[in-house]
Structure formats: C-alpha cells, structure tokens
XYZ file of N, CA and C in Angstrom:
348
model
N 0.831 -1.178 0.000
C 0.000 0.000 0.000
C 0.881 1.250 0.000
N 0.609 2.143 -0.892
C 1.346 3.398 -0.990
C 1.009 4.268 0.209
N 2.046 4.879 0.812
C 1.801 5.799 1.920
C 2.832 6.920 1.878
N 2.522 8.001 2.545
C 3.451 9.119 2.627
C 4.282 8.956 3.888
N 5.606 8.940 3.744
C 6.516 8.802 4.874
C 6.977 10.190 5.299
N 6.616 10.572 6.495
C 6.953 11.916 7.001
C 8.464 12.114 7.125
N 9.200 11.087 7.572
C 10.651 11.215 7.745
C 11.359 11.424 6.413
N 10.973 10.664 5.408
C 11.586 10.801 4.090
C 10.981 11.940 3.282
N 9.783 12.366 3.675
C 9.009 13.355 2.933
C 8.784 12.889 1.497
N 8.469 11.596 1.364
C 8.222 10.991 0.066
C 7.102 9.961 0.189
N 6.513 9.651 -0.952
C 5.575 8.543 -1.017
C 6.401 7.267 -1.118
N 6.060 6.257 -0.330
C 6.836 5.023 -0.318
C 5.933 3.814 -0.498
N 6.551 2.789 -1.054
C 5.857 1.526 -1.276
C 6.893 0.426 -1.117
N 6.621 -0.549 -0.257
C 7.557 -1.656 -0.062
C 7.086 -2.870 -0.849
N 8.056 -3.482 -1.539
C 7.729 -4.635 -2.376
C 8.956 -5.532 -2.477
N 8.801 -6.799 -2.160
C 9.869 -7.805 -2.253
C 11.173 -7.366 -1.584
N 11.088 -6.792 -0.400
C 12.274 -6.428 0.355
C 12.927 -5.122 -0.023
N 12.351 -4.397 -0.964
C 12.875 -3.091 -1.360
C 11.835 -2.029 -1.057
N 12.309 -0.843 -0.755
C 11.409 0.293 -0.540
C 11.566 1.225 -1.735
N 10.463 1.580 -2.345
C 10.448 2.493 -3.478
C 9.928 3.835 -2.999
N 10.524 4.929 -3.477
C 10.144 6.255 -3.009
C 10.000 7.223 -4.184
N 9.013 8.118 -4.043
C 8.741 9.172 -5.033
C 8.475 10.478 -4.298
N 8.912 11.590 -4.896
C 8.635 12.904 -4.303
C 7.152 13.258 -4.409
N 6.559 12.931 -5.525
C 5.128 13.168 -5.766
C 4.435 11.823 -5.870
N 3.180 11.776 -5.571
C 2.457 10.519 -5.682
C 2.586 10.003 -7.117
N 3.055 8.757 -7.284
C 3.307 8.253 -8.634
C 2.025 8.000 -9.410
N 2.211 7.917 -10.728
C 1.084 7.605 -11.610
C 0.590 6.198 -11.313
N -0.555 5.869 -11.852
C -1.181 4.576 -11.609
C -0.345 3.396 -12.096
N 0.537 3.609 -13.055
C 1.307 2.501 -13.614
C 2.620 2.226 -12.869
N 2.758 2.752 -11.651
C 3.999 2.578 -10.901
C 4.313 1.111 -10.604
N 3.307 0.260 -10.541
C 3.537 -1.150 -10.231
C 4.359 -1.850 -11.313
N 4.307 -1.392 -12.537
C 5.131 -1.980 -13.592
C 6.611 -1.865 -13.238
N 7.027 -0.688 -12.811
C 8.402 -0.446 -12.394
C 8.722 -1.250 -11.144
N 7.841 -1.182 -10.171
C 8.054 -1.847 -8.885
C 8.219 -3.359 -9.062
N 7.503 -3.950 -9.965
C 7.566 -5.392 -10.153
C 8.847 -5.858 -10.840
N 9.436 -5.031 -11.695
C 10.613 -5.492 -12.424
C 11.931 -5.178 -11.714
N 11.960 -4.200 -10.839
C 13.224 -3.792 -10.214
C 13.775 -4.811 -9.206
N 12.977 -5.416 -8.328
C 13.574 -6.327 -7.334
C 14.401 -7.458 -7.942
N 13.916 -8.057 -8.992
C 14.668 -9.146 -9.621
C 16.001 -8.635 -10.149
N 15.992 -7.489 -10.793
C 17.223 -6.938 -11.364
C 18.181 -6.479 -10.260
N 17.639 -5.859 -9.215
C 18.476 -5.446 -8.088
C 19.137 -6.668 -7.462
N 18.347 -7.695 -7.166
C 18.881 -8.888 -6.509
C 19.847 -9.648 -7.405
N 19.608 -9.656 -8.706
C 20.520 -10.302 -9.645
C 21.890 -9.630 -9.618
N 21.909 -8.324 -9.457
C 23.161 -7.563 -9.490
C 23.651 -7.149 -8.105
N 23.073 -7.734 -7.063
C 23.452 -7.336 -5.705
C 24.941 -7.557 -5.435
N 25.508 -8.641 -5.912
C 26.941 -8.864 -5.686
C 27.788 -7.773 -6.327
N 27.451 -7.358 -7.541
C 28.223 -6.287 -8.175
C 27.966 -4.942 -7.490
N 26.778 -4.752 -6.931
C 26.497 -3.533 -6.162
C 27.372 -3.493 -4.920
N 27.473 -4.628 -4.213
C 28.324 -4.690 -3.016
C 29.781 -4.449 -3.395
N 30.240 -5.042 -4.479
C 31.610 -4.807 -4.944
C 31.849 -3.331 -5.244
N 30.866 -2.684 -5.839
C 30.960 -1.265 -6.156
C 31.130 -0.421 -4.888
N 30.455 -0.793 -3.799
C 30.497 -0.015 -2.561
C 31.631 -0.428 -1.627
N 32.149 -1.612 -1.793
C 33.014 -2.250 -0.803
C 34.258 -1.446 -0.430
N 35.013 -0.958 -1.385
C 36.264 -0.268 -1.053
C 36.003 0.992 -0.229
N 34.955 1.724 -0.549
C 34.635 2.926 0.229
C 34.182 2.576 1.641
N 33.390 1.539 1.758
C 32.893 1.132 3.072
C 34.047 0.660 3.956
N 34.940 -0.167 3.413
C 36.055 -0.654 4.229
C 37.051 0.461 4.548
N 37.140 1.443 3.697
C 38.010 2.594 3.978
C 37.509 3.377 5.191
N 36.201 3.527 5.312
C 35.610 4.307 6.401
C 35.395 3.468 7.658
N 34.964 2.232 7.499
C 34.531 1.426 8.646
C 35.443 0.256 8.969
N 36.616 0.191 8.382
C 37.552 -0.897 8.630
C 37.257 -2.063 7.696
N 37.988 -3.105 7.857
C 37.861 -4.266 6.967
C 36.652 -5.113 7.330
N 35.827 -5.335 6.361
C 34.695 -6.246 6.491
C 34.715 -7.158 5.285
N 34.242 -8.369 5.480
C 34.169 -9.292 4.350
C 33.019 -8.884 3.434
N 33.047 -9.437 2.258
C 31.986 -9.199 1.286
C 30.626 -9.531 1.894
N 30.515 -10.696 2.512
C 29.234 -11.124 3.092
C 28.799 -10.247 4.260
N 29.746 -9.768 5.071
C 29.393 -8.860 6.167
C 28.828 -7.555 5.624
N 29.424 -7.036 4.576
C 28.920 -5.798 3.972
C 27.524 -6.035 3.402
N 27.336 -7.165 2.776
C 26.029 -7.508 2.217
C 24.960 -7.555 3.319
N 25.291 -8.161 4.449
C 24.350 -8.267 5.565
C 24.099 -6.921 6.240
N 25.132 -6.115 6.401
C 25.038 -4.867 7.155
C 24.501 -3.684 6.355
N 24.395 -3.842 5.037
C 23.933 -2.715 4.223
C 22.485 -2.347 4.499
N 21.681 -3.298 4.897
C 20.288 -3.007 5.233
C 19.391 -2.946 4.017
N 18.179 -2.538 4.263
C 17.152 -2.487 3.226
C 17.320 -1.223 2.383
N 17.413 -1.377 1.076
C 17.597 -0.203 0.216
C 16.288 0.559 -0.011
N 16.437 1.860 -0.151
C 15.328 2.720 -0.556
C 15.674 3.216 -1.957
N 14.871 2.834 -2.919
C 15.112 3.201 -4.310
C 14.288 4.436 -4.633
N 14.981 5.536 -4.859
C 14.323 6.791 -5.198
C 14.063 6.787 -6.695
N 12.832 6.575 -7.064
C 12.454 6.434 -8.476
C 12.536 7.741 -9.247
N 12.528 8.867 -8.552
C 12.631 10.161 -9.223
C 14.076 10.523 -9.565
N 14.998 10.227 -8.647
C 16.380 10.656 -8.846
C 17.296 9.551 -9.357
N 16.835 8.308 -9.364
C 17.691 7.213 -9.789
C 18.780 6.919 -8.783
N 18.444 7.039 -7.507
C 19.399 6.769 -6.440
C 18.911 5.618 -5.570
N 19.879 4.913 -5.009
C 19.586 3.918 -3.988
C 20.230 4.422 -2.713
N 19.446 4.489 -1.646
C 19.919 4.942 -0.347
C 19.776 3.816 0.664
N 20.772 3.702 1.526
C 20.714 2.763 2.646
C 20.687 3.615 3.914
N 19.480 3.927 4.362
C 19.311 4.780 5.536
C 19.525 4.011 6.829
N 19.298 2.714 6.811
C 19.362 1.907 8.032
C 20.494 0.888 7.969
N 21.628 1.276 7.382
C 22.781 0.378 7.348
C 23.230 0.110 8.790
N 23.896 -1.009 9.009
C 24.230 -1.456 10.363
C 25.694 -1.257 10.744
N 26.405 -0.387 10.046
C 27.784 -0.090 10.405
C 27.845 0.950 11.526
N 26.928 1.894 11.503
C 26.774 2.886 12.562
C 25.364 3.457 12.450
N 25.052 4.430 13.263
C 23.679 4.963 13.227
C 23.595 6.391 12.696
N 24.654 6.846 12.002
C 24.598 8.228 11.508
C 24.809 8.373 10.001
N 25.411 7.401 9.362
C 25.736 7.555 7.941
C 24.652 6.984 7.029
N 24.589 7.552 5.848
C 23.690 7.096 4.787
C 24.560 6.748 3.585
N 24.357 5.571 3.041
C 25.067 5.165 1.836
C 24.162 5.460 0.645
N 24.746 5.998 -0.406
C 23.967 6.351 -1.602
C 24.783 6.067 -2.857
N 24.116 5.565 -3.875
C 24.716 5.502 -5.198
C 23.638 5.774 -6.230
N 24.081 6.142 -7.422
C 23.157 6.389 -8.531
C 23.205 5.222 -9.498
N 22.057 4.905 -10.057
C 21.997 3.897 -11.111
C 21.420 4.563 -12.351
N 22.014 4.246 -13.495
C 21.640 4.928 -14.728
C 20.685 4.125 -15.594
N 20.391 2.900 -15.186
C 19.395 2.110 -15.894
C 18.686 1.226 -14.873
N 17.567 0.657 -15.228
C 16.814 -0.138 -14.257
C 17.369 -1.557 -14.121
N 18.534 -1.801 -14.700
C 19.163 -3.120 -14.600
C 20.313 -3.139 -13.601
N 20.668 -1.997 -13.057
C 21.732 -1.864 -12.059
C 23.085 -2.323 -12.603
N 23.327 -2.069 -13.867
C 24.615 -2.393 -14.472
C 25.540 -1.189 -14.486
N 24.974 0.006 -14.564
C 25.777 1.219 -14.640
C 25.575 2.009 -13.347
N 26.501 1.821 -12.409
C 26.417 2.460 -11.098
C 27.451 3.571 -11.021
N 27.078 4.669 -10.347
C 27.991 5.804 -10.233
C 27.812 6.509 -8.900
N 28.839 7.275 -8.548
C 28.779 8.254 -7.458
C 28.377 7.680 -6.108
N 29.076 6.670 -5.645
C 28.804 6.157 -4.316
C 29.293 7.171 -3.291
N 28.478 7.406 -2.263
C 28.872 8.324 -1.203
C 28.418 7.801 0.155
N 29.156 8.212 1.165
C 28.806 7.918 2.547
C 28.628 9.267 3.217
N 27.376 9.607 3.524
C 27.049 10.910 4.089
C 26.479 10.754 5.492
N 26.512 11.858 6.236
C 25.860 11.845 7.545
C 24.845 12.939 7.647
C-alpha cells in the first residue's frame, strides 16, 4: 500500500524487500516499475556490493563481502532521482550510503557516497 513517509518526505511503497520512493504521488502505472526492479536489483546485488566495498572498508575498517552484504540493510530506491539509499545500514547509526543507477538493470552504477 502506498503511503506518505513523514521522515523521508516521500511517497513510499515496499515490495519484495525493497522500498520504493517518489517525491510526488506516482502515476497509476507505478507497479510496472516496482515489479521489475527487485529481480534486477537482486541479480546484481553482488556487483552492487563490490561497487560499494572499497569505500565502506576505507571508512569502517575491513569487512568481508558477506558482512557488507548483511550490514547494508534495506535499500530505498528513489524512483525520481535514480538513487539507492541505505538509511538503516548497520555499520553505525549516523551515515547514509547512496549511489546512482543509470538504468533499471543496475549495471551502470555511479557516485557512491557515505554521508551523515
């Protein structure tokens, strides 16, 4: 069920372990996008972790690939900006991990950042 999240100040919808977010209430056909992204995200999750790994270990010390995968938390996919945010990562309670994806297949990832 679509709802407005006051903390994110966005409309959110959770589906198959991912949270989808929009600044404005999405059009009626949003389920088409929501249904195809989880499979593609999960298919490329290992390459996503590899993309983030060096930055995460630089800031938070050495962690194994699997530890980073477990500690990254549930992603919030911002459908308006093409960003994935990890607001509830388990490395600490102040940082947010973010990267941009340029296609809905998660093959072209850019601009990973660790912000507080």
